[in-house]
PDB file of C-alpha atoms in Angstrom:
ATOM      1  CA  UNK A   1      19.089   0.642 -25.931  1.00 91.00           C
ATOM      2  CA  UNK A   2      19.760   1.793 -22.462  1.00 92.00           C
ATOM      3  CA  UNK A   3      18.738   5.453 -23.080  1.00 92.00           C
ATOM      4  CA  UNK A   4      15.489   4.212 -24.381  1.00 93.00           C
ATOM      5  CA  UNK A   5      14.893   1.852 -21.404  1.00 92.00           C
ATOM      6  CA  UNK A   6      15.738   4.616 -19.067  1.00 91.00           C
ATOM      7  CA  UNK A   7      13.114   7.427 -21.146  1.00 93.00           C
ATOM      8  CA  UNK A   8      10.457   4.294 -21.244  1.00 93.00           C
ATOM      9  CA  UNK A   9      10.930   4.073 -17.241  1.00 93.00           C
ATOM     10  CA  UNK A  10      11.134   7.286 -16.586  1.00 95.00           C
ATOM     11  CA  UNK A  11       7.761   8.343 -18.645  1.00 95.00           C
ATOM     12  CA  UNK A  12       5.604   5.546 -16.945  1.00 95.00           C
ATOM     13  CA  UNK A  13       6.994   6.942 -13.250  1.00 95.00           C
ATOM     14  CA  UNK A  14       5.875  10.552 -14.391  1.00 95.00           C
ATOM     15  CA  UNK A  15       2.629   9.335 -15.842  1.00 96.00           C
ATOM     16  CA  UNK A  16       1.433   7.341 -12.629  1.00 96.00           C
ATOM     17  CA  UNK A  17       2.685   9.679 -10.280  1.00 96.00           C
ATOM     18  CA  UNK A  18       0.406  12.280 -11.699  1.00 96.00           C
ATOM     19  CA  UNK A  19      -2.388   9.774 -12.211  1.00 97.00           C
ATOM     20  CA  UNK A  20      -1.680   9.190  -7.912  1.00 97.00           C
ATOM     21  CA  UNK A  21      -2.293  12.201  -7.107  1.00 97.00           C
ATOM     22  CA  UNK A  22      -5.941  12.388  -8.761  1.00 96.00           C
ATOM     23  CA  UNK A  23      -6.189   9.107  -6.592  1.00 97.00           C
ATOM     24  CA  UNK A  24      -5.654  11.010  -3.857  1.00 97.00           C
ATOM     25  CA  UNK A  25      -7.757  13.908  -4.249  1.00 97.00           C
ATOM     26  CA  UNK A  26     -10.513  10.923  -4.706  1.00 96.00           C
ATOM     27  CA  UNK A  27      -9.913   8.944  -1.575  1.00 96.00           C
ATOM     28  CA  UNK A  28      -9.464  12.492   0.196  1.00 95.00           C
ATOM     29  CA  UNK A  29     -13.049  13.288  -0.770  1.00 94.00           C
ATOM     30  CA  UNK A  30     -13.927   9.577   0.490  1.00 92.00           C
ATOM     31  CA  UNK A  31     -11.955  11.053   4.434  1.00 92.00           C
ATOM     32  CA  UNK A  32     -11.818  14.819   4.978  1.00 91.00           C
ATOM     33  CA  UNK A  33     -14.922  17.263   4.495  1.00 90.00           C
ATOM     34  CA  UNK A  34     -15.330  18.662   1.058  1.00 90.00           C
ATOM     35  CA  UNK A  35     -13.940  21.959   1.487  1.00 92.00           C
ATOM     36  CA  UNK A  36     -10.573  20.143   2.982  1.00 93.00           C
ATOM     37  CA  UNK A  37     -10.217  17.309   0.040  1.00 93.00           C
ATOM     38  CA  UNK A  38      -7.967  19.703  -1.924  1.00 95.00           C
ATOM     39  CA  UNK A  39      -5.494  19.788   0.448  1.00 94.00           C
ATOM     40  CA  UNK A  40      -3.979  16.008   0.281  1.00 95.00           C
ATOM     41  CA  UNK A  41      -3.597  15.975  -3.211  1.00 96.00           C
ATOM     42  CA  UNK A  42      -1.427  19.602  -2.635  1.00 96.00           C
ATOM     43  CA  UNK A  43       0.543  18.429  -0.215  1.00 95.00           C
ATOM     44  CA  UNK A  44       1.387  15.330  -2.044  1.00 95.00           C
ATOM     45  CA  UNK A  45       1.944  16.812  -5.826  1.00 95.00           C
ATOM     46  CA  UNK A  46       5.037  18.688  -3.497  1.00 95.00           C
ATOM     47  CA  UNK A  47       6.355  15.846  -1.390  1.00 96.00           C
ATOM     48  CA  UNK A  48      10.113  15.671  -1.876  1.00 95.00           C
ATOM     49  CA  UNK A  49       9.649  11.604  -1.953  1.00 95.00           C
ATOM     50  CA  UNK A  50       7.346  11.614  -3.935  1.00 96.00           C
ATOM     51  CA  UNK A  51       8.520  14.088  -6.789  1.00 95.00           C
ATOM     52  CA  UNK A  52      12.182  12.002  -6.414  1.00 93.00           C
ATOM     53  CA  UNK A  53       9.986   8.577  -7.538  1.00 93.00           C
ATOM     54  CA  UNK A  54       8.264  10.156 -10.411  1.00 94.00           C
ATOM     55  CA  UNK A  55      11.893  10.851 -11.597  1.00 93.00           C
ATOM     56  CA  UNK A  56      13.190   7.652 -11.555  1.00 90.00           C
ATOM     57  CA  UNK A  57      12.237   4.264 -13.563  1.00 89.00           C
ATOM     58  CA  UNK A  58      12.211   2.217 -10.239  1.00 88.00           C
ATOM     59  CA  UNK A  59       9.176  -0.168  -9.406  1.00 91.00           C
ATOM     60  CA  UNK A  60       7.170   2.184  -6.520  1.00 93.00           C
ATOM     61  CA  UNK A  61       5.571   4.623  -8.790  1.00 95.00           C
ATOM     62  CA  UNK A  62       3.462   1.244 -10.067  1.00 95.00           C
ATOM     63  CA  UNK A  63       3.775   0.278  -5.956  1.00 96.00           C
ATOM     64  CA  UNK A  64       1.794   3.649  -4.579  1.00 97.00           C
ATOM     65  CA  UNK A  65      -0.425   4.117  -8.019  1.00 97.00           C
ATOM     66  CA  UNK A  66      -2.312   0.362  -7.353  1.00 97.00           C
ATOM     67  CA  UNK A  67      -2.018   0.590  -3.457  1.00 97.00           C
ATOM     68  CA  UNK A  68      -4.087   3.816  -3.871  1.00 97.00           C
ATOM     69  CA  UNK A  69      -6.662   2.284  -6.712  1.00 97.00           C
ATOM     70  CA  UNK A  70      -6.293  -0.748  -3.737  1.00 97.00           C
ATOM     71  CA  UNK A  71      -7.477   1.319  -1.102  1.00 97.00           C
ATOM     72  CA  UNK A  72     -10.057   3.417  -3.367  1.00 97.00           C
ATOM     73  CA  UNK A  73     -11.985   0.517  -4.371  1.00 97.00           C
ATOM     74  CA  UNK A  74     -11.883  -1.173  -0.487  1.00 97.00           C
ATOM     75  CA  UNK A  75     -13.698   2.639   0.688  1.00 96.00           C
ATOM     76  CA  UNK A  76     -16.051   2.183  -1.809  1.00 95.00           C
ATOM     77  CA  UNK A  77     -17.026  -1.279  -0.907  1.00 95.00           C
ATOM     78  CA  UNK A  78     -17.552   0.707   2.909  1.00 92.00           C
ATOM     79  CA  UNK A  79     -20.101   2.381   1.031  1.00 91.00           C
ATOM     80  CA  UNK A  80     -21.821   0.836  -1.349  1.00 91.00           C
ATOM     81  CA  UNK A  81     -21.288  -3.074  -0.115  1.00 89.00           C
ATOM     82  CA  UNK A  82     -21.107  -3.610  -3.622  1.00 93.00           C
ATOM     83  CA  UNK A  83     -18.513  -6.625  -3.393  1.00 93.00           C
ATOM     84  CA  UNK A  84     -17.279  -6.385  -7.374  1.00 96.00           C
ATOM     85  CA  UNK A  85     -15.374  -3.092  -5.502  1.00 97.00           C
ATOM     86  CA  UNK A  86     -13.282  -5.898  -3.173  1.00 96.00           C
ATOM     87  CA  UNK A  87     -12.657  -7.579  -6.677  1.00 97.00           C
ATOM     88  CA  UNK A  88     -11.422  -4.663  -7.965  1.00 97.00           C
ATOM     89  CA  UNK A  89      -9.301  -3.906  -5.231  1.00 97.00           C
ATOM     90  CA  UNK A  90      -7.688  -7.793  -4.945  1.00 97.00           C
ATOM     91  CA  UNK A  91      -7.403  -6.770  -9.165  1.00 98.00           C
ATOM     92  CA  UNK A  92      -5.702  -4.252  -8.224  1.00 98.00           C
ATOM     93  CA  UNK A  93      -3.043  -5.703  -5.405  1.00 97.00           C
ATOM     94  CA  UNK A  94      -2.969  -8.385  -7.935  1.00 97.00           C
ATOM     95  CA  UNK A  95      -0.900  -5.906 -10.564  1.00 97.00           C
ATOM     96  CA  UNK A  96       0.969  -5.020  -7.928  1.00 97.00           C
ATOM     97  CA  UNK A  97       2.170  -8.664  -7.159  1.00 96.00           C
ATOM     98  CA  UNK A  98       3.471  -8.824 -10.626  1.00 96.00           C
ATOM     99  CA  UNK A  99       5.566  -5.506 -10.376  1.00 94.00           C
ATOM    100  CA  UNK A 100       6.766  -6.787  -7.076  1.00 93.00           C
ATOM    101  CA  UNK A 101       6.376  -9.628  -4.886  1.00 91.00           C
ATOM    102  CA  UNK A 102       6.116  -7.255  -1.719  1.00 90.00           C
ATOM    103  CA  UNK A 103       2.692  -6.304  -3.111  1.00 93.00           C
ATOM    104  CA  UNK A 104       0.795  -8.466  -1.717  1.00 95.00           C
ATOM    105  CA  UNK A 105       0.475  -6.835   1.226  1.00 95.00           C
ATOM    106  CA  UNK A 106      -1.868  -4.331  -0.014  1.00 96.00           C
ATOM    107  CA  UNK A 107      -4.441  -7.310  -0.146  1.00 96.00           C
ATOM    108  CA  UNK A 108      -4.791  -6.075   3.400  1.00 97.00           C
ATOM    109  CA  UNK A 109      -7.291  -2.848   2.505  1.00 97.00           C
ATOM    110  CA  UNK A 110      -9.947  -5.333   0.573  1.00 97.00           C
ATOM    111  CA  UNK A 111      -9.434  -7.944   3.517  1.00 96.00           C
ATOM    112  CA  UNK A 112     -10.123  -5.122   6.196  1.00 95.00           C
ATOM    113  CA  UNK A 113     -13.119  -3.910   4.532  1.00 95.00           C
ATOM    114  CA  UNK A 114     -14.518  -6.736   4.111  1.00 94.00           C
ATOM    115  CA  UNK A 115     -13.987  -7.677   7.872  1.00 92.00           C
ATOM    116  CA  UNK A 116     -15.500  -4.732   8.649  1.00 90.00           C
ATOM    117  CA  UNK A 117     -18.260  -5.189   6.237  1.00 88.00           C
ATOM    118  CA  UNK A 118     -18.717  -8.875   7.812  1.00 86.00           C
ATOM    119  CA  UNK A 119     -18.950  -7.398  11.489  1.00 84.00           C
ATOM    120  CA  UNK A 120     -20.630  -4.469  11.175  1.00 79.00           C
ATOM    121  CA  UNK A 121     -23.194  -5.781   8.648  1.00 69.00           C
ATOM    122  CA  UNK A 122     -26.738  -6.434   9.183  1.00 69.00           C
ATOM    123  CA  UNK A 123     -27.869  -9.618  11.086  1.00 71.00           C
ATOM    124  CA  UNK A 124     -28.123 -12.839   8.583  1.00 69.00           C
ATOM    125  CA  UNK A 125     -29.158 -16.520   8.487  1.00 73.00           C
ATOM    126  CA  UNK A 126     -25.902 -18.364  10.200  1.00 66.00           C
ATOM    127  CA  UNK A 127     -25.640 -20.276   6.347  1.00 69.00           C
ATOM    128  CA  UNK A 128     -24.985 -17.116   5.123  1.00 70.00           C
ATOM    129  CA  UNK A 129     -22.265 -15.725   7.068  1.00 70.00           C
ATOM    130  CA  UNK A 130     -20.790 -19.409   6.476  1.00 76.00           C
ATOM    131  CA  UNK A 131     -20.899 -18.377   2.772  1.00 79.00           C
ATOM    132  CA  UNK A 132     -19.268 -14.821   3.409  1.00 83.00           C
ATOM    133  CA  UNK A 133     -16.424 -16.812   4.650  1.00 86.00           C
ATOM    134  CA  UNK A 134     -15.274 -17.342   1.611  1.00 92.00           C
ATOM    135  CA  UNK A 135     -14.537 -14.482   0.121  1.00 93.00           C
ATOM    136  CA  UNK A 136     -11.075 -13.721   1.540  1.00 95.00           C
ATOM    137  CA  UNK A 137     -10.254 -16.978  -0.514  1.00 95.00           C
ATOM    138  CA  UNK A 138     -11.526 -15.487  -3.711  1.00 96.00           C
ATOM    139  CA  UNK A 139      -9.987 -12.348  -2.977  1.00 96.00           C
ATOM    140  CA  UNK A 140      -6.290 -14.315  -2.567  1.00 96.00           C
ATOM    141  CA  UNK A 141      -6.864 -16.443  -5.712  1.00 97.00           C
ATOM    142  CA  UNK A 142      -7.997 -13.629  -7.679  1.00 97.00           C
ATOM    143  CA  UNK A 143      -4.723 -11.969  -6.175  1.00 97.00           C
ATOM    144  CA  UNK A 144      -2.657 -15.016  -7.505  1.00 96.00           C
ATOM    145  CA  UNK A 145      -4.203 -15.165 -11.270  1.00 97.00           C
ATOM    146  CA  UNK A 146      -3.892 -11.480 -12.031  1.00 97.00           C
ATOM    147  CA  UNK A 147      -0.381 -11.537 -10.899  1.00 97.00           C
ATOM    148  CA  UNK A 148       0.323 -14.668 -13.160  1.00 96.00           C
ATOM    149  CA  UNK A 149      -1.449 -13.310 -15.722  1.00 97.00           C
ATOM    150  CA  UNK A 150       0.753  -9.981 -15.686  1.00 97.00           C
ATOM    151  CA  UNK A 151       4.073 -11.596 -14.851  1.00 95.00           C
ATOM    152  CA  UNK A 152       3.863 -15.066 -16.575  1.00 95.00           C
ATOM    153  CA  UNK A 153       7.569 -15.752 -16.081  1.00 92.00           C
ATOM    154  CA  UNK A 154       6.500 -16.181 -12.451  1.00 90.00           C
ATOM    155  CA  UNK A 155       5.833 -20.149 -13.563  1.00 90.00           C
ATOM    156  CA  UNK A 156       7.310 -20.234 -17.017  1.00 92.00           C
ATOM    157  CA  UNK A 157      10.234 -19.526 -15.859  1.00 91.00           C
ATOM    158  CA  UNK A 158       9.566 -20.373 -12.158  1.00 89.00           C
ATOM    159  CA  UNK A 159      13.444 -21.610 -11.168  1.00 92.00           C
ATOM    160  CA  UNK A 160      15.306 -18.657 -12.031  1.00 92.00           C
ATOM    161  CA  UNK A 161      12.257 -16.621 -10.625  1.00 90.00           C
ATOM    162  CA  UNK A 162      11.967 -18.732  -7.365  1.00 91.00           C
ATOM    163  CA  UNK A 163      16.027 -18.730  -7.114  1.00 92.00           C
ATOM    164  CA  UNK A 164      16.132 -14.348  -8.244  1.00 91.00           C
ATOM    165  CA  UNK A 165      13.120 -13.958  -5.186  1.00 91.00           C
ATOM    166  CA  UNK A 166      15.328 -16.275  -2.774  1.00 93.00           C
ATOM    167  CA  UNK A 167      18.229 -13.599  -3.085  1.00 93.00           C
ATOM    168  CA  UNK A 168      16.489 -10.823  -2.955  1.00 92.00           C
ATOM    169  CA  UNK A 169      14.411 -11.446  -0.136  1.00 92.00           C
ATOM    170  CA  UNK A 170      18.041 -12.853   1.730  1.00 94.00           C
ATOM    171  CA  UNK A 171      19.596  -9.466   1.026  1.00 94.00           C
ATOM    172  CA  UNK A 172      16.512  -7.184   2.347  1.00 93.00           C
ATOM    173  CA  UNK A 173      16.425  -9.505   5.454  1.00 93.00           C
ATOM    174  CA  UNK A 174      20.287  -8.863   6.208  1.00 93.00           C
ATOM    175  CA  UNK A 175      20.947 -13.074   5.795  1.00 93.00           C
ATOM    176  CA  UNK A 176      23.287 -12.623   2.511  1.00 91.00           C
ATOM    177  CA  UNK A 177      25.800  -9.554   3.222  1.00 88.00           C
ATOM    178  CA  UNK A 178      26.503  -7.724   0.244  1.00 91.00           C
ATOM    179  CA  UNK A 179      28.826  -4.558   0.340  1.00 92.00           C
ATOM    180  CA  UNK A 180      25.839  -1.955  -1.159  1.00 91.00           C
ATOM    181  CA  UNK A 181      24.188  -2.935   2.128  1.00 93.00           C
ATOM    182  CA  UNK A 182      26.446  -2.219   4.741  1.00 93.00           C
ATOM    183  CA  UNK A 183      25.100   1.507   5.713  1.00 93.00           C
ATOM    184  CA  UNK A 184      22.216  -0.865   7.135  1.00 95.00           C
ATOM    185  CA  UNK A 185      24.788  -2.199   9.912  1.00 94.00           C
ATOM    186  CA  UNK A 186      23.189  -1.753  13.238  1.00 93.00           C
ATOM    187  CA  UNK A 187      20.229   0.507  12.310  1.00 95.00           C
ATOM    188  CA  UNK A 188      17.229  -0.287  14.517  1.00 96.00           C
ATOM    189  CA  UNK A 189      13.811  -1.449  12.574  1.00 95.00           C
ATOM    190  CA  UNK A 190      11.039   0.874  12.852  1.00 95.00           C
ATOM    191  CA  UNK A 191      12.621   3.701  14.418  1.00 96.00           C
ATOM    192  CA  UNK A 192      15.539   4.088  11.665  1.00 97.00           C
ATOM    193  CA  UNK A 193      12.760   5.036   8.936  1.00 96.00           C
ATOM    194  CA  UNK A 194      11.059   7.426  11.543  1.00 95.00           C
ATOM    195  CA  UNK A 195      14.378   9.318  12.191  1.00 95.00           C
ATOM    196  CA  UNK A 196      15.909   9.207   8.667  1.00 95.00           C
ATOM    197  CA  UNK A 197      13.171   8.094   5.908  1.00 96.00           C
ATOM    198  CA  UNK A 198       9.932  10.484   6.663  1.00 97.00           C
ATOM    199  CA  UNK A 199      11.488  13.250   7.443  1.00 96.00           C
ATOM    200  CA  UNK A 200      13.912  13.867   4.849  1.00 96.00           C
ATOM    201  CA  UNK A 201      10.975  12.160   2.591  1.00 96.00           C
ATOM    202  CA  UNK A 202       8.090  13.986   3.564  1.00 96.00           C
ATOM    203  CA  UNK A 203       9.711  17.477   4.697  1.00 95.00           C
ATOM    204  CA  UNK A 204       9.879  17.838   8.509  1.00 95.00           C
ATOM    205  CA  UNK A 205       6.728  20.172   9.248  1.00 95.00           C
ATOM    206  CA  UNK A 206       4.573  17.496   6.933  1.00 95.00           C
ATOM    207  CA  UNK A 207       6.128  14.538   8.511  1.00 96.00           C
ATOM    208  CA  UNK A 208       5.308  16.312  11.868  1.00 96.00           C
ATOM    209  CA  UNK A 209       1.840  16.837  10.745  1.00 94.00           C
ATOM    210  CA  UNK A 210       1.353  13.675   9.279  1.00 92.00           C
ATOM    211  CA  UNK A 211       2.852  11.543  12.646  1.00 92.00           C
ATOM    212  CA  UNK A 212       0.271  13.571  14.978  1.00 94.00           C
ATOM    213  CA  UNK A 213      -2.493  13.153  12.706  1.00 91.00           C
ATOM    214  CA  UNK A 214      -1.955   9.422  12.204  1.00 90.00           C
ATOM    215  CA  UNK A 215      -2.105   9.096  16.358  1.00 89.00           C
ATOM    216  CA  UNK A 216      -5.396  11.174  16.687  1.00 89.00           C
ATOM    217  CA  UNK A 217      -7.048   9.221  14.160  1.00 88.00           C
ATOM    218  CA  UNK A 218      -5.578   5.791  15.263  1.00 85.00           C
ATOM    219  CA  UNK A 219      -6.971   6.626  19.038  1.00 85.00           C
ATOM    220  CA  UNK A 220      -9.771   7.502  17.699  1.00 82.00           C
ATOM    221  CA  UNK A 221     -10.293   4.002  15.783  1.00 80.00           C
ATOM    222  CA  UNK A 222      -9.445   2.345  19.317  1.00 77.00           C
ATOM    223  CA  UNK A 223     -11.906   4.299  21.432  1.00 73.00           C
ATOM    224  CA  UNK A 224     -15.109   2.067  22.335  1.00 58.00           C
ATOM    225  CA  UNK A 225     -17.406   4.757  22.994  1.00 50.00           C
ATOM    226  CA  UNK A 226     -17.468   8.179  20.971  1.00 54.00           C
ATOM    227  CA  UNK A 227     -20.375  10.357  20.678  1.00 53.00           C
ATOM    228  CA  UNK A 228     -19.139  10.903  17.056  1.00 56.00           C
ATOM    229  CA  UNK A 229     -18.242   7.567  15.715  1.00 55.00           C
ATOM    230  CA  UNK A 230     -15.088   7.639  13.329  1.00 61.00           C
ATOM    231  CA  UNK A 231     -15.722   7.299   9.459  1.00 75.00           C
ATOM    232  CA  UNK A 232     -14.979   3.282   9.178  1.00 84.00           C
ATOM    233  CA  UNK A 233     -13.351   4.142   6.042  1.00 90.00           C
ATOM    234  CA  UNK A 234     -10.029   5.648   8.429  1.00 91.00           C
ATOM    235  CA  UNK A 235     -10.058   2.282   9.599  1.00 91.00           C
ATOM    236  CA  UNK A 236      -9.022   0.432   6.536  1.00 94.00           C
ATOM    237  CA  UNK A 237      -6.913   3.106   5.663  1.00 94.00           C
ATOM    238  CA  UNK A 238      -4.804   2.821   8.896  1.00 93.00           C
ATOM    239  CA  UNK A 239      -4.761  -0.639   9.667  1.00 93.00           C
ATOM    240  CA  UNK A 240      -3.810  -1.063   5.836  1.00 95.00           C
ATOM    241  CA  UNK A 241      -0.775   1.466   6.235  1.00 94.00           C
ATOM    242  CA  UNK A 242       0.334  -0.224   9.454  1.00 94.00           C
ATOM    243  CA  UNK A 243       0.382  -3.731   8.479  1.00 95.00           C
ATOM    244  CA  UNK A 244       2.688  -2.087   5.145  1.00 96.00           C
ATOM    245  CA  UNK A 245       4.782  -0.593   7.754  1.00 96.00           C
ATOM    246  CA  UNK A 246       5.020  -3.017  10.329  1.00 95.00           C
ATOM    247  CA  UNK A 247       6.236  -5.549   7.670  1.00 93.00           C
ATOM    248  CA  UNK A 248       8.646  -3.415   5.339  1.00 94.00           C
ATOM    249  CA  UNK A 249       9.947  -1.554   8.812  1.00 94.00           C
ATOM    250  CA  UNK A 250      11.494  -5.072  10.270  1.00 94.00           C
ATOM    251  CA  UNK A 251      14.032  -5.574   6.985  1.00 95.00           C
ATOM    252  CA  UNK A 252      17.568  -5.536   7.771  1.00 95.00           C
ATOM    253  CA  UNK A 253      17.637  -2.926   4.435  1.00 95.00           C
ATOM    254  CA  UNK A 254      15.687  -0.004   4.822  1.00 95.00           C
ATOM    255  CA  UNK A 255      16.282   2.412   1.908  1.00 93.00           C
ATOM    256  CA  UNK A 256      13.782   5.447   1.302  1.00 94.00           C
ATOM    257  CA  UNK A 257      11.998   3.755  -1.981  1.00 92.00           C
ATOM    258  CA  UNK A 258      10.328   0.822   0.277  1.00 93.00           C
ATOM    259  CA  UNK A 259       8.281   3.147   2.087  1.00 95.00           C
ATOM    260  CA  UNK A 260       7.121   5.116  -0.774  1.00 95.00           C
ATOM    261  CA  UNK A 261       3.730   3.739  -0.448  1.00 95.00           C
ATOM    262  CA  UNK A 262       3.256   5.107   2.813  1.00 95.00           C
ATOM    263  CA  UNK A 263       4.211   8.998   1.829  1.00 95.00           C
ATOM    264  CA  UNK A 264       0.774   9.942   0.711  1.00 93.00           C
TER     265      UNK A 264
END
């Protein structure tokens, strides 16, 4: 019954929302000093945005639980260039494909750490940095087999699902006009979610904190020479949120729950 589907929903948002914020009291332990690492996971277990999508049955409490086990695993690859960890993070990205097509762009925290990994690395034969190549291939086809696996009406029923993506991706991008849309009339990409979304979302002294903070550490990425180089694992973590924000940002349809990745 509809009660029921609404109670099943609603206990699975609760129960991975929770779950997210031990995921982010781990990858704070991966970033900040140990006496700071409590403080993300704080923060986040009161984040208005965050609370509102552990109450409802919607798809981004899956969305931010396996973007965060996504960017967990990547960090430890940074680590322990152990590369079952970029497996487990395409695994990952892979689940998150099958809640919802628009997951697929957390393949980018595996793909940056491994770039990273492949530059920064220690010198090899030129055969084997031919062989590395491949693994951004494996990572995508692992991507594609979990998510099949996980959502098999992706090909079983690949016409209706093909023809139910078509829409859907026509409404977010403003191309079909449908009347629960229209507040989206005229709202500027980018800027829109940094004036209306965050704020509201986040709570204005955290959003305040949180826009400064991303800057520092972003300059700090994009400075050649530092006495203190910056943890590489910031990297992944920034370029990752960026390329989520640069791409979700652009849609003509730019309600709160699309950025609910980014709020931790």
């Amino acid at each position: 019954t509809f009660p029921q589907a609404v109670f099943a929903l609603r206990f699975w948002s609760a129960l991975l929302s929770v779950l997210s914020v031990g995921l982010i009291f781990l990858l704070a332990k991966k970033l900040f000093p140990p006496k700071f690492s409590f403080l993300p996971p704080l923060f986040a277990a009161f984040t208005p945005g965050l609370i509102q999508a552990a109450h409802f049955g919607t798809t981004e409490s899956w969305l931010i639980f396996f973007f965060l086990f996504s960017l967990y695993e990547s960090l430890l690859f940074l680590e322990e260039r152990n590369k079952k960890h970029l497996f487990f993070a395409s695994f990952f990205c892979g689940l998150a494909v099958a809640t919802k097509i628009s997951g697929a762009i957390f393949l980018t925290a595996p793909l940056t750490a491994w770039l990273i990994s492949f530059i920064k690395g220690e010198k090899k034969p030129l055969i084997q940095y031919i062989r590395e190549l491949k693994m951004p291939l494996l990572l995508i086809i692992n991507v594609i087999i979990v998510a099949v696996i996980f959502s098999p009406y992706l090909l079983l029923n690949r016409e209706q699902s093909w023809s139910t993506l078509k829409y859907e991706v026509a409404v977010a991008t403003g191309k079909i006009p449908v009347f629960y849309t229209r507040q989206f009339l005229n709202t500027p990409a980018y800027l829109f979610q940094l004036q209306k979304v965050f704020p509201y979302a986040l709570g204005l002294l955290q959003f305040l904190a949180a826009f400064a903070g991303f800057f520092l550490v972003f300059t700090k990425i994009c400075r050649k020479f530092s006495k203190k180089p910056l943890n590489l694992s910031w990297s992944v973590v920034i370029i990752t949120s960026l390329a989520y924000f640069l791409y979700n940002g652009r849609l003509f349809v730019k309600w709160t729950r699309f950025m609910a990745p980014l709020f931790p």
